[in-house]
Coordinates of C-alpha atoms and ligand atoms in Angstrom, one line a residue:
M1 CA 0.0 0.0 0.0
I2 CA 1.3 3.4 -1.0
G3 CA 0.5 6.6 0.9
L4 CA 0.3 10.0 -0.8
F5 CA -0.2 13.4 0.7
D6 CA -0.8 16.9 -0.6
S7 CA -1.8 20.2 0.8
G8 CA -5.3 19.5 -0.6
I9 CA -7.1 17.7 -3.4
G10 CA -4.8 18.7 -6.2
G11 CA -2.5 15.7 -5.4
L12 CA -5.3 13.5 -6.6
T13 CA -3.9 14.2 -10.1
V14 CA -0.8 12.4 -8.9
L15 CA -2.9 9.6 -7.4
K16 CA -4.7 9.2 -10.7
S17 CA -1.4 8.8 -12.6
L18 CA -0.2 6.2 -10.0
Q19 CA -3.5 4.3 -10.3
E20 CA -3.3 4.2 -14.1
K21 CA 0.2 2.8 -14.0
M22 CA -0.4 0.5 -11.0
P23 CA -4.0 -0.8 -11.2
N24 CA -3.4 -3.5 -8.6
E25 CA -1.9 -1.3 -5.9
S26 CA -3.8 0.0 -2.9
F27 CA -3.5 3.7 -1.9
V28 CA -4.1 5.9 1.1
Y29 CA -4.4 9.6 0.2
L30 CA -4.2 12.4 2.8
G31 CA -5.2 16.0 1.8
D32 CA -4.3 18.6 4.3
T33 CA -7.2 20.8 3.3
A34 CA -7.5 22.5 6.6
R35 CA -4.1 24.1 6.2
L36 CA -4.1 24.7 2.4
P37 CA -2.4 26.4 0.7
Y38 CA 1.2 25.3 1.2
G39 CA 2.5 27.2 -1.8
T40 CA 2.6 30.6 -0.1
K41 CA 4.1 29.3 3.2
S42 CA 7.7 29.1 4.4
P43 CA 9.8 26.0 4.1
E44 CA 9.9 25.6 7.9
T45 CA 6.1 25.5 8.2
I46 CA 5.7 23.2 5.2
L47 CA 8.3 20.9 6.7
R48 CA 6.4 20.7 10.0
Y49 CA 3.1 19.9 8.2
T50 CA 5.0 17.4 6.0
K51 CA 6.3 15.5 9.0
Q52 CA 2.8 15.2 10.5
N53 CA 1.5 14.0 7.1
V54 CA 4.2 11.3 6.8
Q55 CA 3.5 10.2 10.4
F56 CA -0.2 9.8 9.7
L57 CA 0.4 7.8 6.6
K58 CA 2.9 5.5 8.4
Q59 CA 0.2 4.8 11.0
Q60 CA -2.0 3.5 8.1
G61 CA 0.6 0.9 7.4
V62 CA 2.0 2.1 4.1
H63 CA 5.5 0.9 2.8
T64 CA 6.0 4.0 0.6
V65 CA 5.1 7.6 1.0
V66 CA 4.8 10.0 -1.9
S67 CA 4.8 13.8 -1.5
A68 CA 2.4 14.6 -4.3
C69 CA 2.7 18.3 -3.3
H70 CA 5.5 20.1 -5.1
S71 CA 5.7 22.8 -2.3
A72 CA 6.1 20.0 0.3
S73 CA 8.6 18.1 -2.0
S74 CA 10.6 21.3 -2.3
S75 CA 10.7 21.5 1.5
I76 CA 11.7 17.8 1.9
L77 CA 14.6 18.3 -0.5
F78 CA 15.6 21.6 1.1
Y79 CA 15.9 20.0 4.6
D80 CA 17.0 16.6 3.1
L81 CA 14.2 14.9 5.1
K82 CA 14.5 11.1 5.3
D83 CA 12.5 8.5 7.1
E84 CA 13.8 5.2 8.4
D85 CA 10.5 3.3 8.2
V86 CA 9.2 4.1 4.7
D87 CA 10.6 5.0 1.3
L88 CA 9.9 8.7 0.8
Y89 CA 9.4 9.9 -2.8
N90 CA 8.9 13.4 -4.0
V91 CA 7.6 14.8 -7.3
I92 CA 10.5 17.1 -8.1
E93 CA 13.5 14.8 -8.7
P94 CA 12.0 12.5 -11.3
S95 CA 10.7 15.4 -13.3
C96 CA 14.1 17.1 -13.4
S97 CA 15.7 14.0 -15.1
E98 CA 12.7 13.7 -17.5
A99 CA 12.9 17.4 -18.5
Q100 CA 16.7 17.1 -19.1
S101 CA 16.3 14.1 -21.3
L102 CA 13.6 15.8 -23.4
T103 CA 15.1 19.2 -24.0
K104 CA 16.9 19.7 -27.3
T105 CA 17.6 23.4 -26.9
Q106 CA 18.9 22.9 -23.3
R107 CA 16.4 25.5 -22.1
I108 CA 13.8 24.3 -19.6
G109 CA 10.9 26.2 -18.1
L110 CA 9.2 25.6 -14.8
M111 CA 5.7 26.7 -13.8
A112 CA 5.1 26.3 -10.0
T113 CA 3.9 27.9 -6.8
Q114 CA 5.9 30.8 -5.2
A115 CA 7.2 28.4 -2.5
T116 CA 8.5 25.9 -5.0
V117 CA 10.1 28.6 -7.2
E118 CA 11.7 30.3 -4.2
G119 CA 12.8 26.9 -2.8
G120 CA 15.3 26.6 -5.7
Q121 CA 15.3 22.8 -5.7
Y122 CA 14.7 22.5 -9.5
H123 CA 17.6 24.9 -10.1
K124 CA 19.9 22.7 -8.0
R125 CA 19.0 19.6 -10.0
I126 CA 18.9 20.9 -13.5
S127 CA 22.2 21.6 -15.1
T128 CA 20.9 23.4 -18.2
P129 CA 19.4 27.0 -18.0
L130 CA 16.1 26.9 -16.1
F131 CA 13.5 29.6 -16.4
A132 CA 11.1 29.6 -13.5
Q133 CA 7.7 31.2 -13.4
A134 CA 5.6 31.4 -10.2
C135 CA 2.0 31.0 -11.2
P136 CA 0.0 31.6 -8.0
L137 CA -3.3 32.5 -9.7
L138 CA -3.6 29.1 -11.4
V139 CA -4.3 27.3 -8.1
P140 CA -7.5 29.2 -7.2
L141 CA -8.6 29.2 -10.9
V142 CA -8.4 25.4 -11.0
E143 CA -10.1 25.1 -7.6
A144 CA -13.0 27.3 -8.9
G145 CA -13.4 24.8 -11.7
W146 CA -12.4 27.3 -14.4
I147 CA -10.5 24.8 -16.4
N148 CA -11.7 26.0 -19.9
D149 CA -12.6 29.6 -19.0
P150 CA -11.3 32.5 -21.1
I151 CA -10.0 34.1 -17.9
S152 CA -7.8 31.1 -17.2
E153 CA -6.7 31.2 -20.8
M154 CA -5.6 34.9 -20.3
V155 CA -3.8 34.1 -17.1
V156 CA -2.0 31.1 -18.6
E157 CA -0.9 33.2 -21.5
K158 CA 0.5 35.9 -19.2
Y159 CA 2.5 33.2 -17.3
V160 CA 3.9 31.3 -20.4
T161 CA 4.8 34.4 -22.4
P162 CA 8.1 35.0 -20.6
L163 CA 9.0 31.3 -20.8
L164 CA 8.4 31.3 -24.5
A165 CA 10.5 34.5 -24.8
D166 CA 13.3 32.6 -23.1
S167 CA 12.9 29.9 -25.9
V168 CA 12.3 26.9 -23.6
D169 CA 11.3 23.7 -25.4
V170 CA 10.2 21.8 -22.3
I171 CA 8.0 23.1 -19.4
I172 CA 7.7 21.3 -16.1
L173 CA 4.2 21.5 -14.7
G174 CA 5.5 21.9 -11.1
C175 CA 2.3 22.1 -9.2
T176 CA -0.4 19.5 -8.4
H177 CA -3.1 21.5 -10.1
F178 CA -1.4 22.3 -13.4
P179 CA -1.9 18.9 -15.1
L180 CA -5.7 19.8 -15.1
L181 CA -4.8 22.8 -17.2
K182 CA -2.5 20.8 -19.6
P183 CA -4.7 21.1 -22.7
L184 CA -5.0 24.9 -22.2
I185 CA -1.2 25.3 -21.5
Q186 CA -0.4 23.1 -24.5
K187 CA -2.6 25.3 -26.7
K188 CA -0.8 28.4 -25.5
V189 CA 2.7 27.2 -25.8
G190 CA 2.2 25.2 -29.1
S191 CA 3.0 21.6 -29.9
Q192 CA 6.7 22.1 -30.2
V193 CA 7.0 22.6 -26.5
R194 CA 6.9 19.4 -24.4
L195 CA 5.0 19.5 -21.1
V196 CA 6.3 17.3 -18.2
D197 CA 3.7 16.1 -15.8
P198 CA 5.7 15.1 -12.7
G199 CA 2.9 12.8 -11.5
E200 CA 3.1 10.7 -14.6
T201 CA 6.9 10.6 -14.5
L202 CA 6.9 9.5 -10.9
A203 CA 4.2 6.9 -11.6
T204 CA 6.4 5.4 -14.3
L205 CA 9.3 5.1 -11.9
L206 CA 7.2 3.6 -9.1
A207 CA 5.4 1.1 -11.4
K208 CA 8.8 -0.4 -12.2
K209 CA 9.3 -1.1 -8.4
S210 CA 5.7 -2.1 -7.6
I211 CA 5.2 -5.5 -6.1
A212 CA 1.4 -5.3 -5.7
T213 CA -0.4 -8.5 -6.6
K214 CA -3.9 -7.8 -5.0
Q215 CA -6.8 -8.1 -7.4
S216 CA -9.0 -5.8 -5.3
P217 CA -7.1 -2.6 -4.8
Q218 CA -8.2 -0.3 -2.0
L219 CA -8.4 3.5 -1.9
K220 CA -8.8 5.4 1.3
I221 CA -9.0 9.2 1.3
F222 CA -8.5 11.3 4.4
L223 CA -9.0 15.1 4.5
T224 CA -8.2 17.4 7.4
D225 CA -11.2 19.5 6.3
E226 CA -14.2 18.0 4.5
S227 CA -16.1 20.9 3.0
Q228 CA -18.5 20.1 0.2
H229 CA -16.2 22.1 -2.1
F230 CA -13.3 19.7 -1.6
V231 CA -15.5 16.7 -1.9
R232 CA -16.9 17.9 -5.2
L233 CA -13.4 18.6 -6.5
A234 CA -12.2 15.2 -5.5
Q235 CA -15.1 13.5 -7.3
Q236 CA -14.4 15.5 -10.4
I237 CA -10.6 14.8 -10.5
L238 CA -11.1 11.1 -9.9
N239 CA -14.3 10.9 -11.9
D240 CA -16.0 9.0 -9.1
Q241 CA -19.2 10.1 -7.4
N242 CA -19.0 7.4 -4.7
L243 CA -15.7 8.3 -3.0
H244 CA -15.5 7.4 0.6
I245 CA -13.8 10.3 2.4
Q246 CA -12.9 10.4 6.0
K247 CA -12.2 13.6 8.0
I248 CA -9.3 13.5 10.4
D249 CA -7.4 15.8 12.7
L250 CA -3.6 15.6 12.6
Ligands
DGL301 N1 -0.2 21.3 -3.8 C1 0.5 22.5 -4.0 C2 1.7 22.3 -4.9 O1 1.8 21.3 -5.6 C3 -0.4 23.6 -4.7 C4 -1.5 24.1 -3.7 C5 -0.9 24.8 -2.5 O2 -0.4 25.9 -2.7 O3 -1.0 24.2 -1.5 O4 2.7 23.0 -4.7

């Protein structure tokens, strides 16, 4: 059983990628919706929350914990957080390798939250020029469900324009919410720019190591705040109206 955590429900995009690549695996998902967003918080605070999230998932009996949240992954790498009981994966490292293998111009773009951009962890791991763009407005737009809205299109255009001016040919979607905007972002950057979805990249990596044999995989979802808004978003992202969600306190 694999545990995933995120600041909220956006990390369900990562869960979806993992489920697609590992259909027999069981998952426990923790969304820290009561303390969302992480992307505007300091690395110290995010680390404190991250440790509590990992602890909770360990209590559920998982053998692997995935930080689906890029802002939390950035903090994990910044503080070099390790755990002796479980394998701890983040969404940043695999996407750096993937982006480097895809670029032909050796110019890579990053779209992420403020915390992830300021954390500088992508810059540390990518040896070619990296152009980072904080895209804070995209998180609330996705949460409002404005995936195909003209306003989202304008905001995406504003964010990708500097990256295109820097002639990047690969852009890392460095935030849980951005894969939901992938068609819109692809439309704005054109087909010659490759988009890296870190959830998919990590799923490919984990699938190679998966040892799951169960024929009836389980999914447990825990949220620290269970508003109707989050429940609806979770149902939309996973395309499942019958999700069983439990509210917990950390
Ligand atoms: N999950 C966060 C991330 O991937 C985005 C939402 C937030 O700011 O908490 O960085």
